[in-house]
């Protein structure tokens, strides 16, 4: 798949068949993360946690469902792997560059997965819930000063990626000449 086909085909997958991603797929996804452009080359301010522990994922998913007001929901959609991207905070605060760096790492991983036909879905709200639960964050064993920013769910799916129409008016656009 070429780069533009990848961009126009990638979409969130919210249906997984229970088959875990392979180690070689995981390594390719992580390589895409490591290739991400990071503002001011602050790679040492990022941390990646690959989570396949079913008990932890279940606990996090249940906490998220309750926080979202729907205890029956499954915000990870049955994905077998979640990759969490955390960033070091400056004086206890995460600035724009920290969130932007984490987001571009997540996006690179999503594009790599789509290119390989692996299901992926960016997960944001559950990370917000996690950050309100210090005991859930503590279980991750993150390095000192790291704050979870975003995550991506991965797994095999029966869905296929295909080119889609992208409306030109999807995002308000202004031109300043």
C-alpha positions as a LaTeX table, in Angstrom:
\begin{tabular}{lrrr}
\hline
Residue & $x$ (\AA) & $y$ (\AA) & $z$ (\AA) \\
\hline
Unk1 & 0.00 & 0.00 & 0.00 \\
Unk2 & 1.38 & 3.45 & $-0.80$ \\
Unk3 & 1.27 & 6.26 & 1.76 \\
Unk4 & $-1.82$ & 8.00 & 0.39 \\
Unk5 & $-3.74$ & 4.75 & 0.03 \\
Unk6 & $-2.84$ & 3.98 & 3.63 \\
Unk7 & $-4.13$ & 7.39 & 4.80 \\
Unk8 & $-7.36$ & 7.08 & 2.82 \\
Unk9 & $-7.96$ & 3.48 & 3.94 \\
Unk10 & $-7.07$ & 3.65 & 7.64 \\
Unk11 & $-10.06$ & 3.77 & 9.93 \\
Unk12 & $-10.78$ & 2.71 & 13.47 \\
Unk13 & $-11.48$ & $-0.99$ & 13.84 \\
Unk14 & $-13.90$ & $-1.78$ & 16.64 \\
Unk15 & $-14.37$ & $-5.50$ & 16.07 \\
Unk16 & $-11.69$ & $-8.10$ & 16.81 \\
Unk17 & $-11.83$ & $-11.85$ & 16.30 \\
Unk18 & $-9.78$ & $-12.80$ & 19.38 \\
Unk19 & $-6.61$ & $-13.65$ & 17.46 \\
Unk20 & $-3.63$ & $-11.84$ & 18.99 \\
Unk21 & $-1.14$ & $-9.99$ & 16.88 \\
Unk22 & 2.09 & $-11.88$ & 16.23 \\
Unk23 & 5.44 & $-10.90$ & 17.68 \\
Unk24 & 6.67 & $-9.90$ & 14.22 \\
Unk25 & 3.60 & $-7.66$ & 13.74 \\
Unk26 & 4.21 & $-6.14$ & 17.16 \\
Unk27 & 7.86 & $-5.46$ & 16.33 \\
Unk28 & 6.88 & $-3.78$ & 13.05 \\
Unk29 & 4.31 & $-1.63$ & 14.86 \\
Unk30 & 6.92 & $-0.65$ & 17.45 \\
Unk31 & 9.43 & 0.15 & 14.71 \\
Unk32 & 6.88 & 2.58 & 13.26 \\
Unk33 & 6.58 & 4.16 & 16.72 \\
Unk34 & 10.34 & 4.58 & 16.93 \\
Unk35 & 10.32 & 6.24 & 13.48 \\
Unk36 & 7.85 & 8.92 & 14.58 \\
Unk37 & 8.94 & 12.54 & 14.37 \\
Unk38 & 9.26 & 13.86 & 17.90 \\
Unk39 & 9.39 & 17.57 & 18.68 \\
Unk40 & 12.85 & 18.79 & 19.58 \\
Unk41 & 14.01 & 15.13 & 19.35 \\
Unk42 & 12.83 & 14.57 & 22.93 \\
Unk43 & 12.67 & 10.79 & 22.55 \\
Unk44 & 13.77 & 10.31 & 26.15 \\
Unk45 & 10.56 & 12.02 & 27.31 \\
Unk46 & 8.45 & 9.18 & 25.91 \\
Unk47 & 7.70 & 5.72 & 27.22 \\
Unk48 & 5.82 & 2.87 & 25.53 \\
Unk49 & 4.04 & 0.13 & 27.48 \\
Unk50 & 2.81 & $-2.94$ & 25.58 \\
Unk51 & $-0.12$ & $-4.40$ & 27.54 \\
Unk52 & $-1.35$ & $-7.93$ & 26.86 \\
Unk53 & $-2.17$ & $-8.85$ & 30.47 \\
Unk54 & $-5.85$ & $-9.83$ & 30.28 \\
Unk55 & $-6.52$ & $-9.15$ & 33.97 \\
Unk56 & $-5.12$ & $-5.64$ & 33.75 \\
Unk57 & $-6.92$ & $-4.89$ & 30.47 \\
Unk58 & $-10.19$ & $-6.15$ & 31.98 \\
Unk59 & $-9.77$ & $-4.01$ & 35.11 \\
Unk60 & $-8.95$ & $-0.93$ & 33.04 \\
Unk61 & $-11.80$ & $-1.58$ & 30.63 \\
Unk62 & $-14.33$ & $-2.06$ & 33.45 \\
Unk63 & $-13.19$ & 1.14 & 35.19 \\
Unk64 & $-13.56$ & 3.01 & 31.90 \\
Unk65 & $-17.03$ & 1.60 & 31.24 \\
Unk66 & $-18.21$ & 2.62 & 34.71 \\
Unk67 & $-16.68$ & 6.10 & 34.33 \\
Unk68 & $-18.44$ & 6.48 & 30.97 \\
Unk69 & $-21.76$ & 5.58 & 32.64 \\
Unk70 & $-22.25$ & 2.29 & 30.77 \\
Unk71 & $-20.95$ & $-0.67$ & 32.79 \\
Unk72 & $-21.80$ & $-3.05$ & 29.92 \\
Unk73 & $-19.65$ & $-1.32$ & 27.30 \\
Unk74 & $-16.34$ & $-2.73$ & 26.06 \\
Unk75 & $-14.21$ & 0.29 & 25.08 \\
Unk76 & $-11.31$ & $-1.93$ & 23.95 \\
Unk77 & $-13.60$ & $-3.86$ & 21.58 \\
Unk78 & $-11.98$ & $-7.21$ & 22.35 \\
Unk79 & $-8.50$ & $-6.19$ & 21.18 \\
Unk80 & $-5.75$ & $-8.46$ & 22.50 \\
Unk81 & $-3.07$ & $-5.77$ & 22.82 \\
Unk82 & $-3.07$ & $-2.16$ & 23.93 \\
Unk83 & $-0.01$ & 0.00 & 23.56 \\
Unk84 & 0.11 & 2.94 & 25.92 \\
Unk85 & 2.24 & 5.99 & 25.19 \\
Unk86 & 3.31 & 8.08 & 28.18 \\
Unk87 & 5.28 & 11.29 & 28.32 \\
Unk88 & 7.41 & 13.00 & 30.93 \\
Unk89 & 5.81 & 16.06 & 32.39 \\
Unk90 & 7.61 & 19.33 & 32.88 \\
Unk91 & 7.04 & 20.62 & 36.41 \\
Unk92 & 4.10 & 18.23 & 36.75 \\
Unk93 & 2.39 & 19.56 & 33.63 \\
Unk94 & 2.11 & 18.04 & 30.18 \\
Unk95 & 2.46 & 20.66 & 27.49 \\
Unk96 & 1.39 & 20.66 & 23.89 \\
Unk97 & 4.65 & 19.12 & 22.65 \\
Unk98 & 4.29 & 16.20 & 25.09 \\
Unk99 & 0.77 & 15.31 & 23.94 \\
Unk100 & 1.67 & 15.96 & 20.30 \\
Unk101 & 4.67 & 13.64 & 20.49 \\
Unk102 & 2.58 & 10.87 & 22.05 \\
Unk103 & $-0.16$ & 11.36 & 19.45 \\
Unk104 & 2.20 & 11.13 & 16.47 \\
Unk105 & 3.74 & 7.96 & 17.90 \\
Unk106 & 0.23 & 6.50 & 18.21 \\
Unk107 & $-0.65$ & 7.57 & 14.68 \\
Unk108 & 2.50 & 6.04 & 13.22 \\
Unk109 & 1.65 & 2.74 & 14.92 \\
Unk110 & $-1.93$ & 2.92 & 13.60 \\
Unk111 & $-0.75$ & 3.51 & 10.04 \\
Unk112 & 1.71 & 0.61 & 10.26 \\
Unk113 & $-0.99$ & $-1.71$ & 11.55 \\
Unk114 & $-3.41$ & $-0.67$ & 8.80 \\
Unk115 & $-0.71$ & $-1.24$ & 6.20 \\
Unk116 & $-0.29$ & $-4.80$ & 7.51 \\
Unk117 & $-4.06$ & $-5.41$ & 7.69 \\
Unk118 & $-3.96$ & $-5.51$ & 11.51 \\
Unk119 & $-6.93$ & $-3.97$ & 13.30 \\
Unk120 & $-6.22$ & $-0.83$ & 15.31 \\
Unk121 & $-8.17$ & 1.84 & 17.14 \\
Unk122 & $-6.88$ & 4.94 & 18.88 \\
Unk123 & $-8.02$ & 4.90 & 22.51 \\
Unk124 & $-8.13$ & 8.29 & 24.26 \\
Unk125 & $-10.94$ & 8.43 & 26.83 \\
Unk126 & $-9.83$ & 5.31 & 28.67 \\
Unk127 & $-6.44$ & 6.93 & 29.25 \\
Unk128 & $-8.18$ & 9.91 & 30.82 \\
Unk129 & $-10.02$ & 7.53 & 33.14 \\
Unk130 & $-6.76$ & 5.73 & 33.96 \\
Unk131 & $-5.18$ & 9.02 & 34.99 \\
Unk132 & $-7.90$ & 9.53 & 37.62 \\
Unk133 & $-7.01$ & 6.18 & 39.19 \\
Unk134 & $-3.51$ & 6.28 & 40.70 \\
Unk135 & $-3.65$ & 2.58 & 41.61 \\
Unk136 & $-4.23$ & 1.65 & 37.96 \\
Unk137 & $-1.33$ & 3.85 & 36.82 \\
Unk138 & 0.91 & 2.48 & 39.58 \\
Unk139 & 0.44 & $-1.09$ & 38.31 \\
Unk140 & 2.12 & $-0.06$ & 35.06 \\
Unk141 & 5.45 & 0.56 & 36.79 \\
Unk142 & 6.12 & 3.65 & 34.68 \\
Unk143 & 9.39 & 5.49 & 35.13 \\
Unk144 & 9.21 & 8.44 & 37.53 \\
Unk145 & 7.52 & 11.50 & 36.06 \\
Unk146 & 5.76 & 9.71 & 33.18 \\
Unk147 & 2.07 & 10.38 & 32.56 \\
Unk148 & $-0.10$ & 8.22 & 30.27 \\
Unk149 & $-1.23$ & 10.26 & 27.24 \\
Unk150 & $-2.89$ & 7.97 & 24.71 \\
Unk151 & $-3.09$ & 4.39 & 23.57 \\
Unk152 & $-3.86$ & 2.20 & 20.58 \\
Unk153 & $-5.74$ & $-1.10$ & 20.60 \\
Unk154 & $-4.47$ & $-3.82$ & 18.25 \\
Unk155 & $-5.73$ & $-7.21$ & 17.21 \\
Unk156 & $-6.78$ & $-9.31$ & 14.28 \\
Unk157 & $-10.10$ & $-8.60$ & 12.69 \\
Unk158 & $-12.31$ & $-9.94$ & 9.95 \\
Unk159 & $-12.81$ & $-6.38$ & 8.69 \\
Unk160 & $-10.80$ & $-5.12$ & 5.72 \\
Unk161 & $-9.32$ & $-1.74$ & 5.00 \\
Unk162 & $-10.44$ & $-0.20$ & 1.73 \\
Unk163 & $-10.18$ & 3.19 & 0.10 \\
Unk164 & $-12.87$ & 5.57 & 1.26 \\
Unk165 & $-14.11$ & 8.94 & 0.13 \\
Unk166 & $-12.75$ & 11.76 & 2.24 \\
Unk167 & $-15.07$ & 14.78 & 2.16 \\
Unk168 & $-13.24$ & 18.02 & 1.40 \\
Unk169 & $-15.52$ & 19.89 & 3.82 \\
Unk170 & $-14.94$ & 17.53 & 6.75 \\
Unk171 & $-12.80$ & 20.07 & 8.61 \\
Unk172 & $-13.37$ & 23.80 & 8.40 \\
Unk173 & $-10.50$ & 25.23 & 6.41 \\
Unk174 & $-9.50$ & 28.86 & 5.99 \\
Unk175 & $-6.88$ & 30.24 & 3.64 \\
Unk176 & $-4.82$ & 33.25 & 4.62 \\
Unk177 & $-3.04$ & 34.71 & 1.62 \\
\hline
\end{tabular}
